[in-house]
Coordinates of C-alpha atoms in Angstrom, one line a residue:
M1 CA -180.4 253.6 82.9
K2 CA -179.0 255.5 85.9
N3 CA -175.6 254.9 87.5
N4 CA -175.9 254.0 91.2
I5 CA -172.2 254.7 91.7
E6 CA -169.9 257.0 89.6
L7 CA -166.2 257.2 90.2
Q8 CA -164.2 259.9 88.4
K9 CA -160.4 260.0 88.7
V10 CA -160.3 258.6 92.2
S11 CA -156.8 258.5 93.6
K12 CA -155.3 257.6 97.0
K13 CA -151.7 257.5 98.1
Y14 CA -150.8 255.2 101.1
K15 CA -147.2 254.5 101.9
D16 CA -145.7 252.8 98.8
F17 CA -149.1 252.2 97.1
E18 CA -151.0 254.7 94.9
L19 CA -154.5 254.3 93.5
K20 CA -154.3 256.2 90.2
N21 CA -157.3 257.9 88.6
I22 CA -159.8 255.1 88.8
S23 CA -163.0 255.8 86.9
F24 CA -166.0 253.6 86.3
D25 CA -169.8 253.4 86.8
V26 CA -172.0 250.9 88.5
P27 CA -175.4 251.1 86.6
E28 CA -178.8 250.1 87.9
G29 CA -179.7 246.5 87.5
C30 CA -176.0 245.5 86.9
I31 CA -173.4 243.4 88.7
I32 CA -169.9 244.7 88.3
G33 CA -167.0 242.3 88.9
L34 CA -163.8 243.9 90.3
I35 CA -160.7 241.9 89.7
G36 CA -157.0 242.1 90.2
E37 CA -154.1 240.6 92.2
N38 CA -153.7 241.0 95.9
G39 CA -152.6 244.5 96.5
A40 CA -153.8 245.8 93.1
G41 CA -156.1 248.3 94.7
K42 CA -159.5 246.6 94.8
T43 CA -160.1 247.0 98.5
T44 CA -158.8 250.5 98.5
T45 CA -161.3 251.3 95.7
I46 CA -164.1 249.9 97.7
K47 CA -163.1 251.7 100.9
S48 CA -162.8 255.0 98.9
I49 CA -166.4 254.5 97.7
L50 CA -167.5 254.0 101.4
N51 CA -165.4 257.0 102.5
I52 CA -163.4 254.8 104.8
T53 CA -160.2 255.8 102.9
R54 CA -160.1 259.5 102.3
A55 CA -159.4 259.5 98.6
E56 CA -159.2 262.4 96.1
G57 CA -161.5 262.6 93.1
V58 CA -165.2 262.6 92.6
I59 CA -167.4 259.8 94.0
K60 CA -171.2 260.1 93.4
I61 CA -173.8 257.6 94.8
Y62 CA -177.4 258.1 93.5
G63 CA -176.0 261.2 91.9
K64 CA -175.0 262.7 95.2
N65 CA -171.6 263.5 96.6
G66 CA -170.5 260.5 98.6
K67 CA -168.7 262.6 101.3
E68 CA -171.3 265.3 101.7
N69 CA -174.3 262.9 102.0
E70 CA -172.6 260.0 103.7
K71 CA -175.2 259.2 106.4
E72 CA -178.1 259.3 104.0
I73 CA -176.3 257.3 101.3
K74 CA -175.1 254.5 103.7
E75 CA -178.7 253.8 104.7
N76 CA -179.1 252.3 101.3
I77 CA -175.8 250.4 101.0
G78 CA -175.2 246.8 102.1
V79 CA -171.5 246.1 102.7
V80 CA -169.5 242.9 103.2
L81 CA -165.8 243.6 104.1
D82 CA -163.1 241.4 105.6
D83 CA -164.0 243.0 109.0
S84 CA -167.7 242.7 109.8
F85 CA -167.4 245.4 112.6
L86 CA -169.7 243.2 114.7
S87 CA -168.7 242.0 118.1
E88 CA -167.8 238.3 118.1
Y89 CA -169.6 238.0 121.5
L90 CA -173.0 238.6 119.9
T91 CA -175.4 235.9 118.6
T92 CA -177.3 236.2 115.3
K93 CA -180.5 236.8 117.4
Q94 CA -178.8 239.8 119.1
I95 CA -177.7 241.1 115.8
N96 CA -181.3 241.1 114.6
S97 CA -182.3 243.2 117.6
I98 CA -179.4 245.7 117.0
M99 CA -180.1 246.1 113.3
K100 CA -183.8 246.8 113.8
D101 CA -182.8 249.9 115.7
I102 CA -180.1 251.0 113.1
Y103 CA -181.9 250.6 109.8
K104 CA -185.4 251.8 109.1
T105 CA -185.8 249.3 106.3
W106 CA -184.5 246.2 108.3
N107 CA -186.4 243.1 107.1
E108 CA -186.5 240.8 110.1
N109 CA -188.3 238.0 108.1
K110 CA -185.7 238.1 105.3
Y111 CA -182.9 237.9 107.9
I112 CA -184.4 235.0 109.7
N113 CA -185.1 233.1 106.4
L114 CA -181.5 233.7 105.3
L115 CA -180.2 232.3 108.7
K116 CA -182.3 229.2 108.1
Q117 CA -181.2 228.9 104.5
F118 CA -177.5 229.2 105.6
D119 CA -178.0 226.9 108.5
L120 CA -176.8 229.5 111.0
P121 CA -177.8 229.0 114.7
S122 CA -179.6 231.8 116.5
N123 CA -178.0 231.4 120.0
K124 CA -174.4 230.6 119.2
L125 CA -171.7 233.3 119.7
I126 CA -170.2 234.5 116.4
K127 CA -166.7 233.8 117.8
D128 CA -167.5 230.1 117.7
F129 CA -168.5 230.3 114.0
S130 CA -166.3 228.9 111.2
S131 CA -164.9 231.4 108.7
G132 CA -167.6 230.2 106.2
M133 CA -170.4 230.7 108.7
K134 CA -169.1 234.2 109.5
M135 CA -169.1 235.1 105.8
K136 CA -172.7 233.8 105.4
L137 CA -173.8 235.9 108.4
K138 CA -172.2 239.0 106.9
I139 CA -174.0 238.5 103.6
A140 CA -177.3 237.8 105.4
T141 CA -176.9 241.0 107.4
A142 CA -175.9 243.1 104.4
I143 CA -179.0 242.0 102.4
S144 CA -181.6 242.2 105.1
H145 CA -182.0 245.9 105.3
E146 CA -183.1 246.0 101.6
P147 CA -180.2 248.2 100.3
K148 CA -180.2 249.6 96.8
I149 CA -176.5 248.8 96.4
L150 CA -174.4 245.8 97.6
I151 CA -170.7 246.3 97.9
L152 CA -168.9 243.0 98.5
D153 CA -165.2 242.3 99.1
E154 CA -164.5 238.6 98.6
P155 CA -167.9 237.5 99.7
T156 CA -167.5 233.8 98.6
S157 CA -164.0 233.4 100.0
G158 CA -163.6 230.3 102.1
L159 CA -166.9 228.8 101.0
D160 CA -167.4 225.4 99.3
P161 CA -168.8 225.4 95.7
V162 CA -172.3 224.4 96.8
V163 CA -172.6 227.3 99.2
R164 CA -171.0 229.7 96.7
N165 CA -173.6 228.8 94.1
E166 CA -176.3 229.3 96.6
I167 CA -175.0 232.8 97.4
L168 CA -174.6 233.7 93.8
D169 CA -178.3 232.8 93.3
I170 CA -179.2 235.1 96.2
F171 CA -177.3 237.9 94.5
R172 CA -179.1 237.3 91.2
K173 CA -182.5 237.2 93.0
Y174 CA -181.5 240.5 94.8
I175 CA -181.2 242.2 91.4
Q176 CA -184.2 240.5 89.8
E177 CA -186.5 241.7 92.7
D178 CA -185.7 245.3 92.0
E179 CA -183.9 246.4 88.8
T180 CA -182.8 249.7 90.3
R181 CA -180.4 247.8 92.5
S182 CA -176.8 247.0 91.7
I183 CA -173.8 245.0 93.0
L184 CA -170.1 245.8 93.1
L185 CA -168.4 242.5 93.7
S186 CA -164.6 242.1 94.3
T187 CA -163.4 238.5 94.1
H188 CA -160.4 236.3 93.3
I189 CA -162.8 233.5 92.3
T190 CA -163.2 234.8 88.7
T191 CA -165.3 231.8 87.6
D192 CA -168.1 233.2 89.8
L193 CA -168.0 236.4 87.7
E194 CA -168.3 234.5 84.4
H195 CA -171.8 233.4 85.6
I196 CA -173.1 236.4 87.3
S197 CA -171.4 239.7 86.3
D198 CA -172.5 242.2 83.6
Y199 CA -169.2 244.1 83.5
I200 CA -165.6 243.4 84.6
V201 CA -163.3 246.2 86.0
F202 CA -159.7 245.1 86.1
I203 CA -157.3 246.9 88.4
E204 CA -153.5 246.3 88.4
K205 CA -150.9 248.2 90.5
G206 CA -153.4 250.9 91.3
S207 CA -154.4 251.6 87.7
M208 CA -157.5 250.5 85.8
I209 CA -156.6 248.2 82.9
F210 CA -160.1 247.9 81.4
N211 CA -163.8 248.1 82.1
L212 CA -165.7 245.8 79.7
P213 CA -169.0 243.9 79.4
T214 CA -168.4 240.4 80.5
N215 CA -169.9 238.8 77.4
E216 CA -167.7 241.0 75.2
L217 CA -164.6 240.1 77.1
L218 CA -165.3 236.3 76.8
E219 CA -166.4 236.4 73.2
N220 CA -163.9 238.8 71.7
Y221 CA -160.7 237.8 73.5
G222 CA -158.8 234.7 72.4
I223 CA -155.6 232.8 73.0
I224 CA -153.4 231.8 70.0
K225 CA -151.0 228.9 70.4
C226 CA -148.3 228.9 67.7
S227 CA -144.7 228.2 66.8
Q228 CA -142.0 230.8 67.1
D229 CA -142.0 231.4 63.3
D230 CA -145.8 232.1 63.3
F231 CA -145.4 234.3 66.4
L232 CA -142.8 236.5 64.7
K233 CA -145.3 237.1 61.8
L234 CA -147.8 238.7 64.2
D235 CA -147.9 242.5 64.4
K236 CA -147.5 243.7 68.0
K237 CA -150.6 245.9 67.5
D238 CA -152.7 242.8 67.0
Y239 CA -152.1 241.2 70.4
I240 CA -151.9 242.3 74.1
K241 CA -149.4 240.1 75.8
Y242 CA -147.6 236.7 75.1
K243 CA -146.1 233.9 77.1
K244 CA -143.2 231.8 75.8
E245 CA -143.7 228.2 76.7
K246 CA -141.3 225.3 76.2
Y247 CA -142.6 224.2 72.8
Q248 CA -144.8 227.1 71.7
Y249 CA -145.9 230.7 72.2
E250 CA -149.3 231.6 73.7
V251 CA -150.7 235.0 72.7
L252 CA -153.6 236.9 74.0
T253 CA -155.6 239.0 71.6
S254 CA -158.7 241.2 72.2
N255 CA -160.0 240.7 68.6
K256 CA -159.8 237.1 67.7
D257 CA -162.0 237.6 64.5
N258 CA -159.4 240.1 63.2
I259 CA -156.6 237.6 63.9
R260 CA -158.4 234.9 62.0
R261 CA -158.9 237.0 58.9
K262 CA -155.5 238.7 58.9
Y263 CA -153.3 235.7 59.6
N264 CA -155.6 232.8 58.5
I265 CA -155.4 231.3 62.0
T266 CA -158.3 228.9 62.6
T267 CA -157.7 227.6 66.1
I268 CA -158.0 230.2 68.8
D269 CA -158.9 229.1 72.3
K270 CA -161.6 230.9 74.4
P271 CA -160.0 232.3 77.6
S272 CA -161.5 232.5 81.0
I273 CA -161.4 235.8 82.9
E274 CA -158.6 234.3 85.0
D275 CA -156.6 233.5 81.8
I276 CA -157.0 237.1 80.6
M277 CA -156.0 238.5 84.0
L278 CA -152.9 236.3 84.1
F279 CA -151.8 237.3 80.6
Y280 CA -152.0 241.0 81.6
V281 CA -150.1 240.5 84.8
K282 CA -147.5 237.9 83.8
G283 CA -147.3 238.1 80.1
E284 CA -144.7 240.0 78.0
K285 CA -145.2 242.5 75.2

């Protein structure tokens, strides 16, 4: 399996923020979920890949240097950012005409079908769209030139659960149609990633905390709820972070089977991705 994107020790300093030696791959046929708090460095990482932010380090896309081969590479990347870079005084019909001249691989039929699926009008100005409609338009535009890579920053933000599920299905289908494709998806809605992602990359304060397969993360991690006496029996090496609640301690471990054997603890809750992230960010050690 090839890596469509490779990041090696990517760093960027900006005012009081620093992205520190971020390294991970985006393999073919995979959806990578990028998580972290606001200001953790997710968007800076994405902008570094796209060469919008001039970062240090090595970024390879399709095995080629991202800076030296920028024009060629971006022909095969679909992007959804907070700013669509499209004039709000255009209609979806006019966007189709513009994109046909920009991308050699623009698929007009796919674009029109997505507009119908998302119930987006063809002659209404984008400035009169709701935030949810604008996001659906950005996704339709990003997918319709048949890119090999989709890079998405909060693509389901502001959408209701029904539309979110519809869009996640589109992402799944996008990968299934061609297994050489891949998606890098940054989102605060971590429940979406539990259903769609193959790997989770967690960034906190500009540093990468982990890069793990989603199924491994959800199966191996666990939350122990115990008394103070039982908590004091735990070796610090056997857990990641803890939270002291009013009547008990809650403890996050990355190896719940080891905890069961070593301490004869039978009840260990299965955490969500959000639970794991909150323990790392808010928990104590």
